[in-house]
C-alpha positions as protocol buffer text, in pm:
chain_id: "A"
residue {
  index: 1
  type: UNK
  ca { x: 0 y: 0 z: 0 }
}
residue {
  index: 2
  type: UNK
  ca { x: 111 y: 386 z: -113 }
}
residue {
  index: 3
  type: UNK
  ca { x: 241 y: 557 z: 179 }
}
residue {
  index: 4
  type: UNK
  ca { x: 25 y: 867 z: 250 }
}
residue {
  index: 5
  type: UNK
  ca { x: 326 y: 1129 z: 320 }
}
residue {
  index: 6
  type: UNK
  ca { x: 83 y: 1378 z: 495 }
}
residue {
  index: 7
  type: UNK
  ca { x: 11 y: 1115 z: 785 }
}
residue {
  index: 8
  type: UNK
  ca { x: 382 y: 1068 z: 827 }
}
residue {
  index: 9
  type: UNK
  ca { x: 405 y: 1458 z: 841 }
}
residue {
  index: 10
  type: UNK
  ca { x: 157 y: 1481 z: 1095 }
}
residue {
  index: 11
  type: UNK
  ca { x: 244 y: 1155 z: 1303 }
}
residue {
  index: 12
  type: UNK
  ca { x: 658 y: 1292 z: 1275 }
}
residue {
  index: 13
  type: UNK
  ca { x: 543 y: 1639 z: 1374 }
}
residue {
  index: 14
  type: UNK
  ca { x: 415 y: 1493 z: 1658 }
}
residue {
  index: 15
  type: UNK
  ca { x: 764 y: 1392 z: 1735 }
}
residue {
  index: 16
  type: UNK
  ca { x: 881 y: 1761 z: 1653 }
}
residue {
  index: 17
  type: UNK
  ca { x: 1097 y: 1546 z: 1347 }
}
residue {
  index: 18
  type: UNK
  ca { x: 871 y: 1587 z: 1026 }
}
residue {
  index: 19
  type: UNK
  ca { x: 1179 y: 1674 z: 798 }
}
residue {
  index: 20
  type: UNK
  ca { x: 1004 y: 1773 z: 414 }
}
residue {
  index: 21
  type: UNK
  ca { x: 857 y: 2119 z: 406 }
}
residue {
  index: 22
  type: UNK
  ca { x: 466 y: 2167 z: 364 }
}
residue {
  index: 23
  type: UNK
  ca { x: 359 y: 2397 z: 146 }
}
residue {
  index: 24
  type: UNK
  ca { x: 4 y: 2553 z: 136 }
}
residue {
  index: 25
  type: UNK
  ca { x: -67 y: 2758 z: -166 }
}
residue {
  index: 26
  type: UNK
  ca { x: -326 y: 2962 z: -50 }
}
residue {
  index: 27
  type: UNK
  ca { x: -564 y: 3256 z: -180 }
}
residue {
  index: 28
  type: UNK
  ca { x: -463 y: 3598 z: -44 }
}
residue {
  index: 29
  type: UNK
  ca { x: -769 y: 3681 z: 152 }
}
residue {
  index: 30
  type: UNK
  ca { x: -690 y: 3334 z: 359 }
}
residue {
  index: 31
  type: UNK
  ca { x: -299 y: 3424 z: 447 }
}
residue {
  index: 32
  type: UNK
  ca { x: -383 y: 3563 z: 788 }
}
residue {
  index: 33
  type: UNK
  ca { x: -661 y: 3298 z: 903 }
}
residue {
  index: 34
  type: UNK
  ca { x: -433 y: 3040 z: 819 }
}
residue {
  index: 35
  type: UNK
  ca { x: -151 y: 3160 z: 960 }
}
residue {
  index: 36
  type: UNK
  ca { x: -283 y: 3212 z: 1268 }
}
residue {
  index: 37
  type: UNK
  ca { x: -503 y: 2856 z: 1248 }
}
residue {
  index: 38
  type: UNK
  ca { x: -182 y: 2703 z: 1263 }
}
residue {
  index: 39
  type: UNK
  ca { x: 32 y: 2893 z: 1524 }
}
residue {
  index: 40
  type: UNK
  ca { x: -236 y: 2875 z: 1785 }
}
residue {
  index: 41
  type: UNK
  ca { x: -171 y: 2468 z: 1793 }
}
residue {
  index: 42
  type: UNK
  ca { x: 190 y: 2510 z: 1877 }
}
residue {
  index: 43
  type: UNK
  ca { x: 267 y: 2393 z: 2247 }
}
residue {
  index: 44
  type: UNK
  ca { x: 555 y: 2281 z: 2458 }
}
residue {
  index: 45
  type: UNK
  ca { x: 525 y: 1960 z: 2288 }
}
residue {
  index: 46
  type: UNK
  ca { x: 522 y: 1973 z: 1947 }
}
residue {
  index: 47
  type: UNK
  ca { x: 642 y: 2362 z: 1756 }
}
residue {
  index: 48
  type: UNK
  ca { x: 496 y: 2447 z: 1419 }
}
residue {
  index: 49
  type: UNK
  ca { x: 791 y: 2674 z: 1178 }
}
residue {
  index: 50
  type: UNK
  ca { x: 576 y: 2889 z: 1055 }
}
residue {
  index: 51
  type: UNK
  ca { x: 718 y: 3135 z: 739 }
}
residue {
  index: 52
  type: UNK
  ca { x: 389 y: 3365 z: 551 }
}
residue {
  index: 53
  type: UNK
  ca { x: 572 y: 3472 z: 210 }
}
residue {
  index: 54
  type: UNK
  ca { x: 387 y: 3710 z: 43 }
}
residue {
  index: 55
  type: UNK
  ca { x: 629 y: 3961 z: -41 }
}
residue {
  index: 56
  type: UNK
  ca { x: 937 y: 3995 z: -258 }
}
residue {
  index: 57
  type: UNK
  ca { x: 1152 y: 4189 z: 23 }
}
residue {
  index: 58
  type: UNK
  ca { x: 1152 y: 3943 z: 322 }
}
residue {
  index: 59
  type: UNK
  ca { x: 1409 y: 3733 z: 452 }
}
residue {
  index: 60
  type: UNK
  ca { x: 1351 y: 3370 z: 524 }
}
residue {
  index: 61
  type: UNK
  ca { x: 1504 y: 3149 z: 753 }
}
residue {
  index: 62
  type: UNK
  ca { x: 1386 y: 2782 z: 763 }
}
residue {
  index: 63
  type: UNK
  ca { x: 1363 y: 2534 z: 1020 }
}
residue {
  index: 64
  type: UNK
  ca { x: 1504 y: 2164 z: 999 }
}
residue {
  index: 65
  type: UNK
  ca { x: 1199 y: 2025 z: 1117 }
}
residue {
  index: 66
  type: UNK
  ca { x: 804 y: 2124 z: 1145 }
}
residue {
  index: 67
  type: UNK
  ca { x: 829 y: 2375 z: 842 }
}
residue {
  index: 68
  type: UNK
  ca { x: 527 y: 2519 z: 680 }
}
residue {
  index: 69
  type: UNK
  ca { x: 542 y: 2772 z: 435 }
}
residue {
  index: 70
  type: UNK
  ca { x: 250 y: 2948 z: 327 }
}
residue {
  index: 71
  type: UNK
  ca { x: 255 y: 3127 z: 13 }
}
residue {
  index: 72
  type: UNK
  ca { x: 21 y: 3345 z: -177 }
}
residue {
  index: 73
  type: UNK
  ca { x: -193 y: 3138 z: -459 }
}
residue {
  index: 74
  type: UNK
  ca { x: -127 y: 3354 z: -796 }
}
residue {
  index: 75
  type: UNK
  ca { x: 168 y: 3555 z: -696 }
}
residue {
  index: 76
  type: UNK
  ca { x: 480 y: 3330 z: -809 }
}
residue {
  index: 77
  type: UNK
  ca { x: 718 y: 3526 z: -554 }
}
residue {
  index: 78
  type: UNK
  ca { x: 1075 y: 3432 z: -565 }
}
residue {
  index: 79
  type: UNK
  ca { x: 1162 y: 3219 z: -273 }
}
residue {
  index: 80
  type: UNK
  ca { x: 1537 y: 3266 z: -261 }
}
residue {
  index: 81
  type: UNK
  ca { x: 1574 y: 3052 z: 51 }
}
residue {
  index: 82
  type: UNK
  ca { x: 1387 y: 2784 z: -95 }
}
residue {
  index: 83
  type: UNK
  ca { x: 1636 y: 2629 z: -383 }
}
residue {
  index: 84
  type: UNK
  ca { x: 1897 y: 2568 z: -79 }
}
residue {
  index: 85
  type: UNK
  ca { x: 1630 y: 2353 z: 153 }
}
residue {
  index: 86
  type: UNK
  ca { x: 1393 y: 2215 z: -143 }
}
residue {
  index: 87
  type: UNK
  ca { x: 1642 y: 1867 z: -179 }
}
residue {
  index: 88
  type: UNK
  ca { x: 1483 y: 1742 z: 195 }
}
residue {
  index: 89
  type: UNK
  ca { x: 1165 y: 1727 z: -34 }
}
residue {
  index: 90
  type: UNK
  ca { x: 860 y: 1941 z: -24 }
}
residue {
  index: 91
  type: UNK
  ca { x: 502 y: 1835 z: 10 }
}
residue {
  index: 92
  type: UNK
  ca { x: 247 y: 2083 z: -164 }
}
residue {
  index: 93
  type: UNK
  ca { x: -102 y: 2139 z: -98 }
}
residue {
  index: 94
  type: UNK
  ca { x: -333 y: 2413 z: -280 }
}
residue {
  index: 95
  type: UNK
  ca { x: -652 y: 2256 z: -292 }
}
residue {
  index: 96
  type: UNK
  ca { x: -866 y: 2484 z: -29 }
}
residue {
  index: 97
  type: UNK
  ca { x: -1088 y: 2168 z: 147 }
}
residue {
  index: 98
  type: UNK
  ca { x: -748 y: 2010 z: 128 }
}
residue {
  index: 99
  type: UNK
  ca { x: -570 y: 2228 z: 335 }
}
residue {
  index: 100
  type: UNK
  ca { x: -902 y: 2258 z: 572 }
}
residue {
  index: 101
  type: UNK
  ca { x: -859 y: 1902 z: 639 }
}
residue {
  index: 102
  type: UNK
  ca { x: -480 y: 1915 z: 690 }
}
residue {
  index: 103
  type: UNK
  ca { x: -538 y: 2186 z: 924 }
}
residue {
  index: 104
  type: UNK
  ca { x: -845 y: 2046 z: 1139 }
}
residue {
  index: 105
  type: UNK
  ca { x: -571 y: 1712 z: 1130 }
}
residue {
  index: 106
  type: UNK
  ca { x: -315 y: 1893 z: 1288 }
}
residue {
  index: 107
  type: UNK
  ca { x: -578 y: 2020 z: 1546 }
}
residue {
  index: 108
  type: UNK
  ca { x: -751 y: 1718 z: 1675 }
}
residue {
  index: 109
  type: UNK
  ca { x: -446 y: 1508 z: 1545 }
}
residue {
  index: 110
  type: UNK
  ca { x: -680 y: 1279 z: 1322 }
}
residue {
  index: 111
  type: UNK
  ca { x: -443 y: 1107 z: 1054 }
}
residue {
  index: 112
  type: UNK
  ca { x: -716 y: 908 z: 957 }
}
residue {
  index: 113
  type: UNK
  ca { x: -823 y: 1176 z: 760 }
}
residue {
  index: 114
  type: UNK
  ca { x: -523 y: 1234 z: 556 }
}
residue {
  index: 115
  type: UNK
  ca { x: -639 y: 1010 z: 250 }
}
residue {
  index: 116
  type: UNK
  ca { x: -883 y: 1277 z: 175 }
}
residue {
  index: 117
  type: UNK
  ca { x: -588 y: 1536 z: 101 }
}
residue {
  index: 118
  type: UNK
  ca { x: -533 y: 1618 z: -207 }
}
residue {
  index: 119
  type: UNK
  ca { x: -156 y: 1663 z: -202 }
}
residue {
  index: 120
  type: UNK
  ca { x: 231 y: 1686 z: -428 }
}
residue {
  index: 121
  type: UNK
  ca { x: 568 y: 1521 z: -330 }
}
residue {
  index: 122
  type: UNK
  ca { x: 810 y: 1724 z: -480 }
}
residue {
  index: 123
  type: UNK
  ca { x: 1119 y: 1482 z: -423 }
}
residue {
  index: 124
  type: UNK
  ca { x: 1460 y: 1401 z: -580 }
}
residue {
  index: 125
  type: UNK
  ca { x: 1382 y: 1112 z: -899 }
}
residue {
  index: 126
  type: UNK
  ca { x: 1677 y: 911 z: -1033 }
}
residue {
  index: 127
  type: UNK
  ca { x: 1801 y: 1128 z: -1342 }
}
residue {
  index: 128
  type: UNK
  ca { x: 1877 y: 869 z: -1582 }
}
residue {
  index: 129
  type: UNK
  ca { x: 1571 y: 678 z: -1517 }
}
residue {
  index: 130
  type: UNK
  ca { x: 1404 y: 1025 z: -1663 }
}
residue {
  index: 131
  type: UNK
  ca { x: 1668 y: 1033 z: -1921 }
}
residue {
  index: 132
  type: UNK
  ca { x: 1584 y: 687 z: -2051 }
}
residue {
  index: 133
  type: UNK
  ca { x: 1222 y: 712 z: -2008 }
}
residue {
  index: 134
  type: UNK
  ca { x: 1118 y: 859 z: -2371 }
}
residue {
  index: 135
  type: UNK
  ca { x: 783 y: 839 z: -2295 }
}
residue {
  index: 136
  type: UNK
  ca { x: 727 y: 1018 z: -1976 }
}
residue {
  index: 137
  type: UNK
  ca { x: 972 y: 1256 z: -2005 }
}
residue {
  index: 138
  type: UNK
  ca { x: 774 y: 1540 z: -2170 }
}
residue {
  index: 139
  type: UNK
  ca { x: 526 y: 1510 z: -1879 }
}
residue {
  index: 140
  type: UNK
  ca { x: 760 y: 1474 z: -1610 }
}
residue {
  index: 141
  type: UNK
  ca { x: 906 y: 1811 z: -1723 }
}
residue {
  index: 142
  type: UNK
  ca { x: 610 y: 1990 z: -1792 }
}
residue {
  index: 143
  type: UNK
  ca { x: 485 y: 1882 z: -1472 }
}
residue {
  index: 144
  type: UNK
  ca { x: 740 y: 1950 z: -1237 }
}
residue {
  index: 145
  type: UNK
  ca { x: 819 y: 2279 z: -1411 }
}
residue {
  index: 146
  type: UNK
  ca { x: 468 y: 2356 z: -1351 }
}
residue {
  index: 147
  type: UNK
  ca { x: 465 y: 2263 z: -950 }
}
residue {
  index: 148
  type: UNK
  ca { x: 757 y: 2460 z: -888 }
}
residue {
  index: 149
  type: UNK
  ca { x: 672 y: 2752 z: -1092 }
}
residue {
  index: 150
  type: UNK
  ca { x: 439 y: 2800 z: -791 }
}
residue {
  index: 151
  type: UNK
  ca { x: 630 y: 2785 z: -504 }
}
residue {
  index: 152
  type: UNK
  ca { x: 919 y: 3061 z: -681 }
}
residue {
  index: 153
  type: UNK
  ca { x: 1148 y: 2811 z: -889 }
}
residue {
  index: 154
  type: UNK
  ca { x: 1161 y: 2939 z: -1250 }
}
residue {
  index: 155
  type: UNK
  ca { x: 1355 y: 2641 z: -1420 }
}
residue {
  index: 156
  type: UNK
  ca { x: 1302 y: 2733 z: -1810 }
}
residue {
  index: 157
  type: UNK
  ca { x: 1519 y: 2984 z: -1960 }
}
residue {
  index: 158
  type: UNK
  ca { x: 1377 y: 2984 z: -2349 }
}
residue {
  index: 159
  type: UNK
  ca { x: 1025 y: 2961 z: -2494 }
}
residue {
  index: 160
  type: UNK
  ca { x: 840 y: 2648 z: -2475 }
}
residue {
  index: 161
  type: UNK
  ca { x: 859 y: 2568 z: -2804 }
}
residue {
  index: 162
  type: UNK
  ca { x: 1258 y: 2548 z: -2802 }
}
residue {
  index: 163
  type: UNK
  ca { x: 1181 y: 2227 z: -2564 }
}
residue {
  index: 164
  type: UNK
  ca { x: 944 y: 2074 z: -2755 }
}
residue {
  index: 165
  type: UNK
  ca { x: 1145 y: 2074 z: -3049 }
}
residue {
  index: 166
  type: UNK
  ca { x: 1487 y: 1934 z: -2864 }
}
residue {
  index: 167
  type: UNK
  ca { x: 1260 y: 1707 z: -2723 }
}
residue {
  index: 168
  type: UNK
  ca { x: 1124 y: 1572 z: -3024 }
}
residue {
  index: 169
  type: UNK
  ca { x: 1457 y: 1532 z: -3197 }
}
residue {
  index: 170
  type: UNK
  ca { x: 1595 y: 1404 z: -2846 }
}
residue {
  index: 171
  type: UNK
  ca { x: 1355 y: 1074 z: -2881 }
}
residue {
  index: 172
  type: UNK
  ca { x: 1412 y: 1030 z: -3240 }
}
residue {
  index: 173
  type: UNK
  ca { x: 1760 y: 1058 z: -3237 }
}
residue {
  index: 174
  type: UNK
  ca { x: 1926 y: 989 z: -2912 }
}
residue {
  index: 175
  type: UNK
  ca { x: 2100 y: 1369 z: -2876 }
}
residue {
  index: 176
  type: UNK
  ca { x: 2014 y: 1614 z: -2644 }
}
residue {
  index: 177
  type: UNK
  ca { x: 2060 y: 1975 z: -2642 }
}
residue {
  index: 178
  type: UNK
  ca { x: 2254 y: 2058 z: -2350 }
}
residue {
  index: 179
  type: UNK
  ca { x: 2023 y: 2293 z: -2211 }
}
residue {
  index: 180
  type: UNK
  ca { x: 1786 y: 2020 z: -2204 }
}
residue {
  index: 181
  type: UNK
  ca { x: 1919 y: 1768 z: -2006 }
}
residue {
  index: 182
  type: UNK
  ca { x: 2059 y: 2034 z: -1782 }
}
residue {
  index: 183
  type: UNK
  ca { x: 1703 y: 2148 z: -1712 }
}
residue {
  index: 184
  type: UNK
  ca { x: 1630 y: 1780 z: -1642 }
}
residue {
  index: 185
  type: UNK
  ca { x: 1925 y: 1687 z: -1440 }
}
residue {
  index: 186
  type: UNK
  ca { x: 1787 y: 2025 z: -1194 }
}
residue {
  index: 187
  type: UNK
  ca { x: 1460 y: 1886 z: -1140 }
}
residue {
  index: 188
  type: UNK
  ca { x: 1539 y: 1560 z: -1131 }
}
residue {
  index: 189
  type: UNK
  ca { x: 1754 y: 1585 z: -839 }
}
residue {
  index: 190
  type: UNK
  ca { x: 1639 y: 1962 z: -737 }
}
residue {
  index: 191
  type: UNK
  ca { x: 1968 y: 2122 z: -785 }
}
residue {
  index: 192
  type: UNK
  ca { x: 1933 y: 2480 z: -855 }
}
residue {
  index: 193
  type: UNK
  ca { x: 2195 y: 2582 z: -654 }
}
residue {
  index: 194
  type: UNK
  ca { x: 2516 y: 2426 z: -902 }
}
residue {
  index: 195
  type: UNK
  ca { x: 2618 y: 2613 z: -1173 }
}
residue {
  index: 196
  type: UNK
  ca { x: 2567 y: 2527 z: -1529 }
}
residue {
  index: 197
  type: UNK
  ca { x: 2948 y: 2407 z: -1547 }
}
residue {
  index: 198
  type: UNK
  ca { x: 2925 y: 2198 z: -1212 }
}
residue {
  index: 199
  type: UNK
  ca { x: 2608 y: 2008 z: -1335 }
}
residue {
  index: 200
  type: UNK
  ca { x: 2764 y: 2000 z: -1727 }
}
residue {
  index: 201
  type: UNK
  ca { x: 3033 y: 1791 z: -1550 }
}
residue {
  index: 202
  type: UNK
  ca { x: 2824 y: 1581 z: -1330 }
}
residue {
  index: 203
  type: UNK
  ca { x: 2599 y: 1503 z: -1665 }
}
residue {
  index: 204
  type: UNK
  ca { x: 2960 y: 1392 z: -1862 }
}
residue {
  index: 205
  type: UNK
  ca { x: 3034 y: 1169 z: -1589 }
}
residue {
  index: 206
  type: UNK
  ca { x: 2714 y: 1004 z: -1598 }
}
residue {
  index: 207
  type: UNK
  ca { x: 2633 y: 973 z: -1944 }
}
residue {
  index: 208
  type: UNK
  ca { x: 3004 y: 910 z: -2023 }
}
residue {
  index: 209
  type: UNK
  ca { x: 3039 y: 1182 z: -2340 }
}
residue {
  index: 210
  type: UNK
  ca { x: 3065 y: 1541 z: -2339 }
}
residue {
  index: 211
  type: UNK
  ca { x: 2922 y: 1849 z: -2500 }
}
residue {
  index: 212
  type: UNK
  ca { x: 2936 y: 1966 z: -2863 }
}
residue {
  index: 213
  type: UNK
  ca { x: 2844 y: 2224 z: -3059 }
}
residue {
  index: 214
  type: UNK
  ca { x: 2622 y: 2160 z: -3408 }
}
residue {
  index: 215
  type: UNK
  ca { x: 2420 y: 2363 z: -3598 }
}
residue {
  index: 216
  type: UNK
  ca { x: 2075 y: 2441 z: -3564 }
}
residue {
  index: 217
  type: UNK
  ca { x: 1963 y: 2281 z: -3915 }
}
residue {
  index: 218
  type: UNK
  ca { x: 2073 y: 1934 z: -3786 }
}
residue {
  index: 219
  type: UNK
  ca { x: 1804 y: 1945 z: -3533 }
}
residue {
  index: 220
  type: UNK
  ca { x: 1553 y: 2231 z: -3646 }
}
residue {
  index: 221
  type: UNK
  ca { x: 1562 y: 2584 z: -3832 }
}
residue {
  index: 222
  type: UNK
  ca { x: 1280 y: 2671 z: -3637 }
}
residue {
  index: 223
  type: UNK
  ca { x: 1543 y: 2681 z: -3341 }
}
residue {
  index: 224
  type: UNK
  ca { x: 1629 y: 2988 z: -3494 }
}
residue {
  index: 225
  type: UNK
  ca { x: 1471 y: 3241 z: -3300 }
}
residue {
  index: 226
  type: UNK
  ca { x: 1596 y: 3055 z: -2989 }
}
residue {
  index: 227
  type: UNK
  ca { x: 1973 y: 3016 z: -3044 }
}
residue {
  index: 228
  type: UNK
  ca { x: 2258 y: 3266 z: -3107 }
}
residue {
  index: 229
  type: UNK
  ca { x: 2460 y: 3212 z: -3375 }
}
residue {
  index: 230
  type: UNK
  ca { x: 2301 y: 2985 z: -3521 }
}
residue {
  index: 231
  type: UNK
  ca { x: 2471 y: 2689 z: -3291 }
}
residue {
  index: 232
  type: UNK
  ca { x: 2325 y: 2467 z: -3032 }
}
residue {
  index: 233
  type: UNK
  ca { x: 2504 y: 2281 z: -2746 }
}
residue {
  index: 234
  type: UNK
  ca { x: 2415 y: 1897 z: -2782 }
}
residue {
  index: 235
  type: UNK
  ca { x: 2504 y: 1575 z: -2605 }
}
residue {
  index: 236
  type: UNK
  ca { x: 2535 y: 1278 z: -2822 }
}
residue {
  index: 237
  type: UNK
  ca { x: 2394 y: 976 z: -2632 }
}
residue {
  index: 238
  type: UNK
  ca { x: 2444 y: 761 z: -2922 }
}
residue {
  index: 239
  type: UNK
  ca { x: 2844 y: 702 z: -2805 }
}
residue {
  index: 240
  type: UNK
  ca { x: 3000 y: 724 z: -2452 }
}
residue {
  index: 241
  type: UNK
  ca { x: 3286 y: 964 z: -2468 }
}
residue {
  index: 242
  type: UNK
  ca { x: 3396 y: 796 z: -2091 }
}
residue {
  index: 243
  type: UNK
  ca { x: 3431 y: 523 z: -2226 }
}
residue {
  index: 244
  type: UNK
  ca { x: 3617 y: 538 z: -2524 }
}
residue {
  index: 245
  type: UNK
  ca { x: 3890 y: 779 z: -2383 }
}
residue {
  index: 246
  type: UNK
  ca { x: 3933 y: 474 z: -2145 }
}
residue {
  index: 247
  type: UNK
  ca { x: 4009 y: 206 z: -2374 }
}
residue {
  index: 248
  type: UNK
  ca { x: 4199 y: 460 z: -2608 }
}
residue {
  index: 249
  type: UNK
  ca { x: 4429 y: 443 z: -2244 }
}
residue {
  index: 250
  type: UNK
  ca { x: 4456 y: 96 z: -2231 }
}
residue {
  index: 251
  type: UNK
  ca { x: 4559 y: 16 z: -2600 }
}
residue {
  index: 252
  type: UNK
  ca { x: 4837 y: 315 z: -2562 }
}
residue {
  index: 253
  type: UNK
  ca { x: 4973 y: 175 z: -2298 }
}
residue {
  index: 254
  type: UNK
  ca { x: 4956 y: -208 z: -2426 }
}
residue {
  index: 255
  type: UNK
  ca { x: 5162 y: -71 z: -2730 }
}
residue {
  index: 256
  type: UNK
  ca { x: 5402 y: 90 z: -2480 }
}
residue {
  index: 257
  type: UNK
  ca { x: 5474 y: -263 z: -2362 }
}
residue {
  index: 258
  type: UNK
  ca { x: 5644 y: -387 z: -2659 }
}
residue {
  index: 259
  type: UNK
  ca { x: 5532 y: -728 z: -2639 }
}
residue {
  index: 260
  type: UNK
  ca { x: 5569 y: -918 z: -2979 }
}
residue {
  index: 261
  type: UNK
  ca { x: 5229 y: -1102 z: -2883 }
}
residue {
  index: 262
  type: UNK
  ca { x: 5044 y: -776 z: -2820 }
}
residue {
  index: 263
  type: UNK
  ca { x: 4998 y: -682 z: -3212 }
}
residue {
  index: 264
  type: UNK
  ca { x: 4807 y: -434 z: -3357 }
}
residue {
  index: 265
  type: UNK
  ca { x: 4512 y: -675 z: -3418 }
}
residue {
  index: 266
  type: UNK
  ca { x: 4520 y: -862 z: -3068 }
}
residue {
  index: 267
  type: UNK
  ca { x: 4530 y: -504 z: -2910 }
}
residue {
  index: 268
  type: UNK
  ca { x: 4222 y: -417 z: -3123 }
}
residue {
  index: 269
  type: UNK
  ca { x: 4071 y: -763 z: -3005 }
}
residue {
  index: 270
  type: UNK
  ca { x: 4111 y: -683 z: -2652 }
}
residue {
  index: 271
  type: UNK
  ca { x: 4048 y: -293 z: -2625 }
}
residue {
  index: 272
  type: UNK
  ca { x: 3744 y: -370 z: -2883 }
}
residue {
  index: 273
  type: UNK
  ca { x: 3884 y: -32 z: -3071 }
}
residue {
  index: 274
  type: UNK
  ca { x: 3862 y: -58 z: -3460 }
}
residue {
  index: 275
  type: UNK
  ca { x: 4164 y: -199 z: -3609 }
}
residue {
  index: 276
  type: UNK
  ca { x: 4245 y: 134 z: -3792 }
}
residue {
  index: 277
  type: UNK
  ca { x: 4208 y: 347 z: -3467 }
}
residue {
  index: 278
  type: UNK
  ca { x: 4483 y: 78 z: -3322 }
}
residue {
  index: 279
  type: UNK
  ca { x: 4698 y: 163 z: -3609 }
}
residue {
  index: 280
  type: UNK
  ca { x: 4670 y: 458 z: -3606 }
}
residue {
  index: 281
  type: UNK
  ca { x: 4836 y: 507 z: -3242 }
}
residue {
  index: 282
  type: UNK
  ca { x: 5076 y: 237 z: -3364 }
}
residue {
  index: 283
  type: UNK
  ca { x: 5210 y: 477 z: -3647 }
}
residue {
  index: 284
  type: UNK
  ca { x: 5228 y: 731 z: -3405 }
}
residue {
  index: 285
  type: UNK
  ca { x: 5448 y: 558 z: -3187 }
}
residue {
  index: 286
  type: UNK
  ca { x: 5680 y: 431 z: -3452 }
}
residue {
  index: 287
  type: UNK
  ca { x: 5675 y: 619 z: -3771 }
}
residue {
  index: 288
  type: UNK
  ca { x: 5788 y: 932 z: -3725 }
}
């Protein structure tokens, strides 16, 4: 059976150790109510975190444990704070009998009504699972762009239409633009606190090749109105970069040996390099 995540919240809370943040999305004319619903159950047992952001000027600082954030529905404020705390997971409610419920939980400590919450996990997901996964991966970034849009995340950078193109070409082809999978490598682990080189590297080590440059008319000319000069940043899935570098190692140093049974073709055997890349390091090393 699905775990319900609010009932943990509440039944940890209890415990003063309910770790993800909760999130209630709420209509403006509510903020105060709310706010006040919830600090009013606080006690020497169990301490509510309490943070109303519904301006752009405040200062936030967020508790470890027992953290509720209540944010205005509509007003997509920048949550600076937010990007450094949002990897301990989040759980978002906006639906107004949902957070009702949630409240009048908290109150009487009822879990039991929990399954009637209508309620988002926004956790870490294994990145190349989502890489892999052709045929989710439009709605899994859609969707989590969407969510955290809301609570003052803006992950996309270019028009919509730039994605769905690189996306399209990215399941026919196996090559991603770069600014793609660096969008999905973000939300998939909620990282928006590396830079773009830090998580570039990250997504080389993982996929095993590195970025290149083509031009736009390999992928689309609509891309166009999106890209400078006319280039695009791509990863090419199709061959591992790692991995070749590391058994263009092994047959150098094999040929640095000397061995008369380590020939060009028995190196080529081995290192499962094409003969002619084998002789071509071979030359190298002996023709001058």
């Amino acid at each position: 059976m699905k775990e319900n995540k609010i009932e943990k919240w509440i039944s940890d809370s209890n415990q003063n150790n309910a770790n993800p943040i909760l999130i209630l999305n709420v209509k403006e004319q509510d903020i105060e109510n709310i706010l006040k619903s919830i600090k009013k159950l606080n006690n020497i047992k169990r301490h509510f975190f309490v943070n109303k952001i519904d301006c752009m000027q405040q200062e936030n600082k967020f508790s470890l444990i027992n953290q509720i954030l209540i944010i205005q529905k509509n007003h997509y404020i920048l949550i600076k704070e937010i990007k450094e705390h949002i990897k301990r997971k989040c759980i978002y409610i906006e639906d107004d009998r949902s957070i009702k419920i949630f409240i009048n939980a908290l109150d009487i400590n009822r879990i039991d009504s929990c399954n009637e919450i209508k309620y988002e996990v926004i956790e870490r997901t294994d990145f190349l699972t989502i890489l892999q996964d052709k045929t989710s991966l439009r709605k899994f970034l859609f969707d989590r762009v969407e969510i955290l849009e809301k609570i003052g995340i803006h992950v996309l950078d270019k028009h919509i239409e730039f994605y769905m193109l690189v996306i399209d070409y990215y399941i026919k082809h196996n090559v991603i633009a770069a600014n793609l999978i660096h969008k999905l490598y973000q939300i998939a682990n909620l990282d928006f606190v590396s830079s773009s080189r830090a998580i570039g590297d990250k997504i080389s080590i993982i996929c095993g090749v590195k970025s290149k440059a083509t031009h736009i008319s390999n992928i689309s000319i609509n891309l166009r109105k999106y890209v400078i000069n006319n280039n695009i940043k791509v990863y090419d899935l199709n061959f591992n970069q790692i991995e070749y570098d590391t058994k263009l190692d092994i047959a150098t140093k094999l040929l640095r040996l000397d061995s008369k049974d380590l020939t060009v073709e028995k190196i080529s055997t081995i290192t499962k390099l094409p003969f002619y890349e084998i002789e071509k390091l071979y030359k190298q090393k002996y023709i001058r």
